[in-house]
Coordinates of C-alpha atoms and ligand atoms in Angstrom, one line a residue:
M1 CA 75.1 -4.4 40.9
K2 CA 76.1 -7.4 38.8
A3 CA 79.9 -7.9 38.9
L4 CA 82.0 -7.7 35.7
P5 CA 82.8 -11.0 34.1
V6 CA 86.4 -12.3 34.6
E7 CA 86.6 -13.4 31.0
T8 CA 84.8 -13.0 27.7
D9 CA 85.7 -13.5 24.1
F10 CA 86.0 -9.9 22.9
I11 CA 86.4 -6.7 24.8
V12 CA 85.3 -3.5 23.1
V13 CA 86.3 -0.4 25.1
G14 CA 84.0 2.4 24.0
A15 CA 80.3 2.6 22.9
G16 CA 80.5 5.3 20.3
I17 CA 79.9 4.6 16.6
A18 CA 83.1 2.5 16.2
G19 CA 82.6 0.4 19.3
L20 CA 78.9 -0.2 18.6
R21 CA 79.5 -1.1 15.0
A22 CA 82.3 -3.5 16.0
S23 CA 80.2 -5.1 18.7
V24 CA 77.4 -5.9 16.2
E25 CA 80.0 -7.5 13.9
L26 CA 81.6 -9.5 16.7
A27 CA 78.3 -10.9 18.1
S28 CA 78.2 -13.7 15.6
A29 CA 81.5 -15.1 16.8
G30 CA 81.3 -15.0 20.6
R31 CA 80.7 -13.1 23.8
V32 CA 81.3 -9.4 23.6
L33 CA 81.8 -7.1 26.5
C34 CA 81.3 -3.4 25.5
L35 CA 82.5 -1.0 28.2
A36 CA 81.8 2.7 28.5
K37 CA 83.2 5.0 31.1
R38 CA 79.9 6.9 31.4
E39 CA 76.5 6.4 30.0
V40 CA 76.4 4.7 26.6
T41 CA 74.9 8.0 25.4
E42 CA 77.9 10.1 26.3
S43 CA 80.4 10.1 23.5
N44 CA 81.6 12.3 20.7
T45 CA 79.3 10.3 18.4
Q46 CA 76.3 11.6 20.4
Y47 CA 77.2 15.2 19.6
A48 CA 77.9 14.8 15.9
Q49 CA 75.7 17.3 14.2
G50 CA 76.5 17.9 10.5
G51 CA 76.3 14.3 9.3
I52 CA 78.0 11.4 7.6
A53 CA 79.5 11.7 4.1
A54 CA 78.9 9.2 1.3
A55 CA 78.6 9.4 -2.5
L56 CA 75.0 8.2 -2.6
S57 CA 73.3 11.1 -4.4
D58 CA 72.5 10.9 -8.1
D59 CA 75.1 13.5 -9.2
D60 CA 77.9 12.1 -7.0
E61 CA 80.7 9.6 -7.5
V62 CA 82.8 7.6 -5.1
S63 CA 85.9 8.8 -7.0
L64 CA 84.9 12.5 -6.3
H65 CA 84.5 11.7 -2.6
L66 CA 87.9 10.1 -2.7
D67 CA 89.5 13.1 -4.4
D68 CA 88.0 15.5 -1.8
T69 CA 89.3 13.3 1.1
L70 CA 92.8 13.2 -0.4
K71 CA 92.8 16.9 -1.1
A72 CA 91.8 17.7 2.5
G73 CA 94.5 15.3 3.8
D74 CA 97.1 17.6 2.2
G75 CA 99.3 14.9 0.7
L76 CA 99.4 12.7 3.7
C77 CA 96.4 10.3 3.4
N78 CA 97.0 6.6 3.2
A79 CA 95.3 6.4 -0.2
E80 CA 94.3 2.8 0.2
A81 CA 92.7 3.5 3.6
A82 CA 90.8 6.5 2.0
R83 CA 89.6 4.3 -0.9
I84 CA 88.3 1.7 1.5
L85 CA 86.5 4.4 3.5
V86 CA 84.6 5.9 0.6
E87 CA 83.8 2.5 -1.1
E88 CA 82.8 0.4 1.9
G89 CA 81.1 3.4 3.4
L90 CA 78.2 3.0 0.9
A91 CA 77.3 -0.5 2.1
R92 CA 77.8 0.5 5.8
I93 CA 75.3 3.3 5.4
E94 CA 72.8 1.2 3.5
E95 CA 73.1 -1.2 6.4
L96 CA 72.4 1.6 8.9
I97 CA 69.2 2.5 7.1
E98 CA 68.2 -1.2 7.1
W99 CA 68.8 -1.2 10.9
G100 CA 66.4 1.8 11.4
T101 CA 68.5 4.9 11.1
Q102 CA 66.2 7.7 10.0
F103 CA 68.1 10.1 7.8
D104 CA 66.3 13.3 6.8
R105 CA 64.5 13.1 3.4
T106 CA 63.0 15.4 0.9
G107 CA 59.9 13.6 -0.1
S108 CA 61.0 10.0 -0.3
K109 CA 64.6 10.8 -1.3
I110 CA 67.5 11.2 1.2
A111 CA 68.5 14.8 1.6
F112 CA 72.2 15.6 1.1
A113 CA 73.8 18.7 2.5
K114 CA 77.0 20.4 1.3
E115 CA 79.9 21.0 3.7
G116 CA 83.3 22.7 3.5
A117 CA 85.8 21.2 1.0
H118 CA 83.2 18.7 -0.4
S119 CA 82.7 19.1 -4.2
R120 CA 79.2 17.7 -4.0
S121 CA 76.3 17.7 -1.7
R122 CA 76.9 14.3 0.0
V123 CA 76.3 14.7 3.7
L124 CA 73.4 12.6 5.1
H125 CA 71.9 14.1 8.3
A126 CA 69.2 13.2 10.8
H127 CA 66.7 15.3 12.7
G128 CA 68.4 18.3 11.1
D129 CA 71.5 18.5 13.2
S130 CA 71.4 15.4 15.5
T131 CA 73.0 12.9 13.1
G132 CA 75.3 11.2 15.7
R133 CA 72.5 10.7 18.2
E134 CA 70.3 9.1 15.6
I135 CA 73.0 6.7 14.4
G136 CA 74.0 5.9 18.0
R137 CA 70.3 5.2 18.9
S138 CA 69.8 2.8 16.0
L139 CA 73.1 1.0 16.4
Y140 CA 72.6 0.6 20.1
L141 CA 69.1 -0.9 19.5
K142 CA 70.5 -3.3 16.9
A143 CA 73.3 -4.3 19.3
R144 CA 70.9 -4.8 22.2
E145 CA 69.0 -7.4 20.1
L146 CA 72.1 -9.5 19.9
R147 CA 72.4 -11.7 23.0
P148 CA 76.2 -12.2 23.3
I149 CA 76.8 -8.5 23.7
E150 CA 76.9 -7.2 27.2
F151 CA 77.0 -3.5 27.7
R152 CA 78.4 -2.1 30.9
E153 CA 78.3 1.6 31.7
F154 CA 80.5 3.6 34.2
E155 CA 83.3 1.0 33.9
F156 CA 86.6 2.9 33.4
T157 CA 89.4 1.0 31.6
T158 CA 92.7 2.0 33.1
E159 CA 95.2 -0.3 31.3
V160 CA 95.5 -3.1 28.8
L161 CA 96.9 -6.3 30.2
M162 CA 99.9 -7.9 28.5
R163 CA 101.3 -11.4 28.6
D164 CA 104.3 -12.5 26.5
G165 CA 104.1 -9.5 24.3
R166 CA 100.3 -9.9 23.6
V167 CA 97.3 -8.0 24.9
V168 CA 95.2 -10.5 26.9
G169 CA 92.6 -8.2 28.5
V170 CA 92.0 -5.0 30.3
R171 CA 92.1 -3.6 33.9
V172 CA 88.9 -1.8 34.8
L173 CA 88.1 0.6 37.7
D174 CA 84.6 -0.5 38.0
A175 CA 81.5 1.5 39.0
D176 CA 82.1 0.5 42.7
G177 CA 85.7 1.7 42.7
Q178 CA 87.3 -1.7 42.5
L179 CA 90.1 -2.6 40.1
R180 CA 89.2 -5.7 38.1
N181 CA 91.1 -7.7 35.5
I182 CA 89.1 -9.0 32.5
F183 CA 90.6 -11.4 30.0
A184 CA 89.7 -12.0 26.4
S185 CA 90.9 -13.2 23.0
S186 CA 91.4 -9.7 21.9
V187 CA 90.7 -6.1 22.9
L188 CA 89.4 -3.2 20.7
L189 CA 90.1 0.3 21.7
A190 CA 87.2 2.5 20.5
T191 CA 87.7 5.2 23.1
G192 CA 87.2 8.2 20.8
G193 CA 88.9 11.5 20.9
L194 CA 91.2 13.7 23.0
G195 CA 89.7 17.2 22.8
Q196 CA 89.8 17.5 26.6
V197 CA 93.6 17.9 26.3
Y198 CA 92.7 21.5 25.4
S199 CA 90.9 24.2 27.5
E200 CA 88.8 25.1 24.4
T201 CA 87.1 22.1 22.9
T202 CA 83.9 21.0 21.3
N203 CA 84.4 17.5 22.8
P204 CA 82.5 16.2 25.8
Q205 CA 84.1 15.4 29.2
V206 CA 84.8 11.7 28.2
A207 CA 87.2 12.7 25.4
T208 CA 90.4 12.6 27.5
G209 CA 92.7 10.5 25.2
D210 CA 92.5 7.4 27.4
G211 CA 92.9 5.0 24.5
V212 CA 96.0 6.6 23.1
A213 CA 97.6 6.9 26.5
M214 CA 96.8 3.3 27.4
A215 CA 98.2 2.0 24.1
Y216 CA 101.3 4.1 24.4
R217 CA 102.0 2.8 27.9
A218 CA 101.6 -0.7 26.6
G219 CA 104.3 0.0 23.9
A220 CA 102.1 0.4 20.8
E221 CA 103.1 2.7 18.0
I222 CA 101.3 6.1 17.9
S223 CA 101.1 8.1 14.7
D224 CA 100.4 11.6 13.4
M225 CA 99.6 13.1 16.8
E226 CA 100.5 16.6 15.7
F227 CA 97.4 16.7 13.5
V228 CA 94.6 18.0 15.7
Q229 CA 91.7 19.6 13.9
F230 CA 90.5 22.9 15.4
H231 CA 86.9 23.6 14.5
P232 CA 86.7 27.2 13.4
T233 CA 83.2 27.9 14.7
A234 CA 82.5 27.1 18.4
L235 CA 80.1 29.3 20.3
F236 CA 82.1 31.8 22.3
L237 CA 80.1 33.2 25.2
K238 CA 81.0 33.6 28.8
G239 CA 79.6 30.8 30.9
A240 CA 78.6 28.7 27.9
P241 CA 80.3 25.5 26.8
R242 CA 82.2 25.7 23.4
F243 CA 79.1 24.3 21.6
L244 CA 79.8 23.4 18.0
L245 CA 78.3 25.5 15.3
S246 CA 78.3 23.0 12.4
E247 CA 80.1 23.6 9.2
A248 CA 76.7 23.0 7.5
L249 CA 75.7 26.5 8.7
R250 CA 78.3 27.9 6.3
G251 CA 77.3 25.2 3.8
E252 CA 73.8 26.7 3.9
G253 CA 75.3 30.2 3.1
G254 CA 76.4 31.5 6.5
Y255 CA 79.0 34.3 6.5
L256 CA 81.9 35.0 8.8
R257 CA 82.4 38.6 9.9
N258 CA 85.3 40.1 11.9
L259 CA 85.0 42.6 14.7
E260 CA 84.4 45.4 12.2
L261 CA 81.6 43.2 10.8
Q262 CA 83.4 42.8 7.5
R263 CA 83.4 39.4 5.7
F264 CA 87.1 38.3 5.5
M265 CA 87.4 34.8 4.3
H266 CA 87.9 35.7 0.6
K267 CA 91.2 37.4 1.7
Y268 CA 92.4 33.9 2.8
H269 CA 91.0 31.4 0.4
E270 CA 89.1 31.3 -2.9
M271 CA 86.5 29.0 -1.4
G272 CA 85.7 31.8 1.1
E273 CA 83.7 30.5 4.1
L274 CA 83.8 27.0 2.6
A275 CA 87.6 26.7 2.7
P276 CA 89.1 23.7 4.5
R277 CA 88.8 23.9 8.3
D278 CA 92.4 24.6 9.1
V279 CA 92.4 27.6 6.7
V280 CA 89.2 29.0 8.3
A281 CA 90.6 28.4 11.8
R282 CA 93.9 30.1 11.1
A283 CA 92.1 33.0 9.3
I284 CA 89.9 33.5 12.4
A285 CA 93.0 33.2 14.7
H286 CA 94.7 35.9 12.6
E287 CA 91.6 38.2 12.6
L288 CA 91.5 37.8 16.4
E289 CA 95.1 38.5 16.9
V290 CA 95.1 41.8 15.0
T291 CA 92.4 43.0 17.4
K292 CA 94.9 42.6 20.3
R293 CA 91.9 41.9 22.5
P294 CA 92.1 38.7 24.4
D295 CA 88.3 38.5 24.8
A296 CA 87.5 39.2 21.1
A297 CA 85.3 37.0 19.0
V298 CA 84.5 36.9 15.3
Y299 CA 80.9 36.3 14.2
L300 CA 78.9 33.8 12.3
D301 CA 76.1 35.6 10.4
L302 CA 73.0 33.7 9.4
T303 CA 70.6 36.7 9.5
H304 CA 70.3 36.9 5.7
L305 CA 69.1 33.3 5.4
N306 CA 65.5 32.3 5.6
A307 CA 64.7 32.1 9.3
E308 CA 62.2 29.2 9.0
T309 CA 64.7 27.1 7.0
V310 CA 67.5 27.8 9.6
R311 CA 65.2 26.8 12.5
K312 CA 64.0 23.6 10.7
R313 CA 67.4 22.5 9.4
F314 CA 69.3 23.3 12.7
P315 CA 66.9 22.8 15.5
T316 CA 69.5 21.8 18.1
I317 CA 71.8 24.7 17.3
Y318 CA 68.9 27.1 17.3
S319 CA 67.5 26.0 20.6
T320 CA 70.9 25.7 22.3
C321 CA 71.8 29.3 21.2
M322 CA 68.4 30.5 22.3
R323 CA 69.3 29.1 25.8
Y324 CA 72.1 31.6 25.8
N325 CA 69.8 34.4 24.5
V326 CA 71.2 34.4 21.0
D327 CA 68.5 34.1 18.3
I328 CA 70.7 32.9 15.4
T329 CA 68.1 34.0 12.8
E330 CA 68.3 37.6 13.9
E331 CA 71.6 38.1 15.7
L332 CA 75.3 37.6 14.9
I333 CA 76.8 34.6 16.8
P334 CA 80.1 35.1 18.6
I335 CA 82.5 32.3 17.7
R336 CA 86.1 31.2 18.1
P337 CA 88.0 28.0 17.1
A338 CA 88.2 25.0 19.5
A339 CA 89.9 21.6 19.5
H340 CA 87.7 19.2 17.7
Y341 CA 89.1 16.1 16.2
A342 CA 92.3 14.0 16.3
M343 CA 93.5 12.8 13.0
G344 CA 96.3 10.8 14.7
G345 CA 96.2 8.1 17.3
V346 CA 97.1 4.5 17.8
R347 CA 98.7 3.3 14.5
T348 CA 96.7 0.5 12.8
D349 CA 96.8 -1.4 9.6
L350 CA 93.7 -1.5 7.3
D351 CA 92.1 -4.1 9.6
G352 CA 92.4 -2.3 12.9
R353 CA 95.5 -4.2 14.0
T354 CA 97.9 -2.2 16.2
S355 CA 101.6 -3.0 16.6
I356 CA 100.8 -5.2 19.6
P357 CA 99.2 -8.6 18.9
G358 CA 95.7 -8.9 20.5
L359 CA 95.2 -5.1 20.5
F360 CA 93.0 -3.4 17.9
A361 CA 91.8 0.2 17.5
A362 CA 89.1 1.8 15.5
G363 CA 87.4 5.2 15.2
E364 CA 88.8 8.5 16.4
V365 CA 91.4 6.8 18.7
A366 CA 93.0 5.0 15.8
C367 CA 95.2 6.3 13.0
T368 CA 94.8 4.4 9.8
G369 CA 96.1 7.4 7.9
V370 CA 92.7 7.8 6.3
H371 CA 92.5 11.6 7.1
G372 CA 96.1 12.4 6.5
A373 CA 97.0 15.9 7.8
N374 CA 93.4 17.1 7.9
R375 CA 90.0 15.4 8.0
L376 CA 87.3 16.1 5.5
A377 CA 84.1 17.1 7.3
S378 CA 81.7 14.3 8.0
N379 CA 84.3 11.6 7.2
S380 CA 84.8 10.6 10.9
L381 CA 81.4 9.0 11.6
L382 CA 82.0 7.1 8.4
E383 CA 85.5 6.0 9.6
G384 CA 84.0 4.6 12.8
L385 CA 81.5 2.6 10.8
V386 CA 83.8 1.2 8.2
Y387 CA 86.9 0.6 10.3
G388 CA 84.9 -0.5 13.4
A389 CA 83.4 -3.3 11.2
R390 CA 86.8 -4.2 9.6
A391 CA 88.6 -4.3 13.0
A392 CA 85.9 -6.6 14.3
R393 CA 86.2 -8.9 11.3
S394 CA 89.9 -9.3 11.9
M395 CA 89.4 -9.9 15.6
R396 CA 86.8 -12.6 14.7
D397 CA 89.2 -14.2 12.2
G398 CA 92.0 -14.3 14.7
M399 CA 89.9 -15.5 17.6
R400 CA 91.8 -17.8 20.0
A401 CA 91.2 -19.4 23.4
V402 CA 90.8 -16.9 26.2
P403 CA 94.0 -16.9 28.2
Q404 CA 93.9 -18.5 31.6
Q405 CA 93.1 -16.1 34.4
L406 CA 96.3 -14.3 35.3
A407 CA 95.3 -12.5 38.5
A408 CA 92.7 -13.4 40.9
A409 CA 89.9 -11.3 42.1
A410 CA 89.5 -7.6 42.4
T411 CA 91.8 -5.3 44.3
T412 CA 90.4 -2.2 45.9
A413 CA 91.4 1.0 44.3
Q414 CA 93.2 3.4 46.6
S415 CA 90.9 6.4 46.6
N416 CA 92.9 8.2 49.3
G417 CA 93.9 11.0 46.9
N418 CA 92.4 14.3 46.3
T419 CA 90.5 14.7 43.1
G420 CA 91.0 18.5 43.4
E421 CA 94.7 17.9 42.7
A422 CA 93.9 16.0 39.5
E423 CA 91.5 18.8 38.5
K424 CA 94.1 21.5 39.0
L425 CA 96.7 19.6 37.0
I426 CA 94.2 19.0 34.2
Q427 CA 93.5 22.7 34.0
K428 CA 97.2 23.5 33.9
V429 CA 97.8 21.1 31.0
Q430 CA 94.7 22.2 29.1
S431 CA 95.8 25.9 29.4
I432 CA 99.4 25.2 28.3
M433 CA 98.2 23.1 25.3
W434 CA 95.7 25.8 24.2
Q435 CA 98.2 28.6 24.4
H436 CA 101.1 26.9 22.7
V437 CA 100.0 23.7 20.8
A438 CA 96.8 24.8 19.2
V439 CA 96.0 26.5 15.9
V440 CA 99.4 28.2 15.5
R441 CA 102.7 26.6 16.8
D442 CA 106.3 27.6 17.1
G443 CA 109.5 25.7 17.9
K444 CA 110.8 27.6 20.9
P445 CA 107.5 27.6 22.9
L446 CA 107.0 23.9 21.9
K447 CA 110.3 23.0 23.5
Q448 CA 109.3 24.8 26.7
V449 CA 105.9 23.1 26.7
I450 CA 107.5 19.7 26.5
A451 CA 109.8 20.6 29.4
D452 CA 106.8 21.9 31.4
L453 CA 104.7 18.9 30.8
V454 CA 107.5 16.5 31.7
G455 CA 107.9 18.6 34.9
L456 CA 104.2 18.2 35.6
Q457 CA 104.5 14.4 35.6
A458 CA 106.0 14.5 39.0
Q459 CA 102.8 16.2 40.3
L460 CA 100.5 13.5 39.1
P461 CA 98.3 12.4 42.0
S462 CA 98.8 8.7 43.0
S463 CA 95.3 8.3 44.3
G464 CA 94.0 5.9 41.6
D465 CA 90.6 7.5 41.3
R466 CA 89.1 8.1 37.9
R467 CA 90.0 11.7 37.6
S468 CA 93.6 11.0 38.5
H469 CA 93.7 8.4 35.7
E470 CA 92.2 11.0 33.3
A471 CA 94.8 13.5 34.5
A472 CA 97.6 11.1 33.6
N473 CA 96.1 10.3 30.2
I474 CA 95.5 14.0 29.4
L475 CA 99.1 14.8 30.3
Q476 CA 100.5 11.8 28.4
T477 CA 98.4 12.6 25.3
G478 CA 99.4 16.3 25.5
L479 CA 103.0 15.3 25.5
L480 CA 102.6 13.1 22.5
I481 CA 101.0 15.9 20.6
A482 CA 103.6 18.4 21.6
R483 CA 106.5 16.1 20.8
S484 CA 105.1 15.3 17.4
A485 CA 104.4 18.9 16.7
L486 CA 108.0 19.8 17.5
A487 CA 109.4 17.0 15.3
R488 CA 107.4 18.0 12.2
E489 CA 109.4 21.0 11.0
E490 CA 107.0 22.1 8.3
S491 CA 103.3 23.3 8.0
R492 CA 100.8 20.9 6.6
G493 CA 97.1 20.4 7.0
A494 CA 96.0 21.2 10.5
H495 CA 99.6 21.6 11.7
Y496 CA 101.0 25.1 11.3
R497 CA 104.4 26.2 12.5
L498 CA 105.3 29.9 12.5
D499 CA 109.0 29.0 12.2
F500 CA 108.4 26.6 9.3
P501 CA 105.4 28.0 7.5
L502 CA 106.0 26.0 4.3
K503 CA 105.4 22.4 3.4
N504 CA 108.5 20.2 3.0
D505 CA 107.4 17.2 0.9
Q506 CA 110.8 15.8 0.6
K507 CA 111.4 15.4 4.3
Y508 CA 107.9 15.3 5.7
R509 CA 105.5 13.8 3.3
K510 CA 105.5 11.0 5.8
H511 CA 103.7 9.9 9.0
S512 CA 105.2 10.7 12.3
V513 CA 105.5 7.5 14.4
V514 CA 106.2 7.5 18.1
R515 CA 107.7 4.4 19.7
G516 CA 108.5 4.9 23.3
N517 CA 110.9 7.8 23.6
T518 CA 111.8 7.9 19.9
I519 CA 109.9 9.7 17.1
G520 CA 110.5 9.1 13.4
F521 CA 108.9 9.8 10.0
E522 CA 107.9 6.8 7.8
Ligands
FAD601 C1 80.5 18.4 18.7 C2 80.9 17.4 17.7 C3 80.4 17.4 16.4 C4 80.8 16.5 15.5 N1 80.2 16.4 14.2 C5 80.6 15.5 13.3 C6 79.8 15.3 12.1 O1 78.9 16.0 11.9 N2 80.3 14.3 11.3 C7 81.3 13.5 11.6 O2 81.6 12.6 10.8 N3 82.0 13.6 12.7 C8 81.6 14.6 13.6 N4 82.3 14.7 14.8 C9 83.4 13.7 15.1 C10 82.8 12.4 15.4 O3 81.6 12.6 16.2 C11 83.7 11.5 16.2 O4 85.0 11.5 15.5 C12 83.2 10.1 16.2 O5 81.9 10.1 16.7 C13 84.1 9.2 17.2 O6 83.5 8.0 17.4 P1 84.2 6.9 18.2 O7 83.3 5.7 18.2 O8 85.6 6.7 17.8 O9 84.3 7.6 19.7 P2 83.2 8.2 20.7 O10 82.0 8.4 20.0 O11 83.8 9.4 21.3 O12 83.1 7.1 21.8 C14 84.1 6.9 22.7 C15 83.6 5.8 23.8 O13 84.7 5.4 24.5 C16 84.4 5.4 25.9 N5 85.6 5.5 26.6 C17 86.6 6.4 26.5 N6 87.6 6.2 27.4 C18 87.2 5.1 28.1 C19 87.8 4.4 29.2 N7 89.0 4.7 29.7 N8 87.1 3.3 29.7 C20 85.9 2.9 29.2 N9 85.3 3.6 28.2 C21 86.0 4.7 27.6 C22 83.4 6.5 26.1 O14 82.7 6.3 27.2 C23 82.6 6.3 24.8 O15 81.6 5.4 25.0 C24 81.9 15.6 15.8 C25 82.4 15.6 17.0 C26 82.0 16.5 18.0 C27 82.6 16.5 19.4

């Protein structure tokens, strides 16, 4: 296999929507090395079903999309970041269409779906419920046309490299198990989400919080980690993955029913099944808790909808559920909440700059404050596009000579460890996080969780194989979430504290910011 280059102009870690869009933008300025830890087709982007939001329909307005985004963010959005998102999103989507993305249409007109907490039908989708895959396909093809972009799969970035307070490259555990240093003018973290910190998640295996953990270790500021969105409706069947059942199913008129088969959402919110995600997730958690049955589920009911429409509009969901012998047009679907999306991450300005010169972040790994305390459905693909392009522009503008090579050739990774140990540790962390740092949190258990996670640090395997790196990243990211959740003594958006059930604007209408061992609100 061709060895990795020792230097390039720009390093993009991640080939989801943010990394791909950034790579396309950077190609005009120099050599781009885009790294993915597995296949390019394995990312959160690939699994995005519902769609991408933009005020492109005739009865919509950018200001309405902005209002909905700010409302969902529960007082904590960076309003300027949200304005940029909804305004620049229009051009970024037009561009996608120009580059070959096939959004679904009714006749010649783009079809727009309605999702929870959107005041208009504004969600563009592709192949019914495979929007992320279609966008990823077209962006990758576009990027492949551009010669200076080199894609490398199965290259695991373990650290960012620093010199004189600046990020100058990355260290990679390559496909052959060798550690290699690669130097560049700047590095973009586009490593996606962190759902794998939890035992119940809709995220694929790659979402282990690597970018946040790497940036934190390098000394970057990390923000709003307490805000993790739990998707209310993940398939809950023994032996099946927590496959996401898109919000769009409720947008099309799906009902939620409890164990007694009663609809319950109107008890919790005037928007019923279309209430914001955190409200729906907590309502389900409450309905489950009162059953006192650890294996209980609630149900998503589509049986009253036109079966043909459901099959056509949601082909992937239909066929996946059929694989587990659930015909969603005729049967109730057992569901539970699962960790889904990280609003927080590596703190950036509006151009993707982190607090460390030379280090940029975009997409789910970043925190521009655009989502505040809770993300509006279908705004995250949009964020990857808009802020991936913006981060790339600032990397381009700040381009400088590639630093001289700091370390010579590769060193061999010590793979003398036992991946089984890493696996066990990961499962322990995931289970602790799901039990105590998920939909509902409480001060006393949170303190215990932090002590337990700190204790587990001593058990981290020193082997240096990929899974051990992931174990360290999952543990680090879990600790950042737990510490931030303990520090925010109020309930807001996706963060709910039993011991502080109310919002406290005076003290906490601010972003949490972690710098090393300190945590503050700004
Ligand atoms: C099931 C599901 C459904 C969703 N549906 C929607 C939706 O309908 N609409 C919407 O807007 N959002 C949706 N989301 C959220 C959205 O998909 C993500 O927020 C978005 O795709 C993130 O894009 P990204 O480019 O930041 O990261 P990702 O797409 O996750 O890409 C991350 C990349 O980083 C690479 N990487 C990670 N760590 C390393 C490392 N250490 N070294 C090298 N490479 C690394 C990975 O290999 C991957 O290529 C959904 C998410 C899921 C899981």
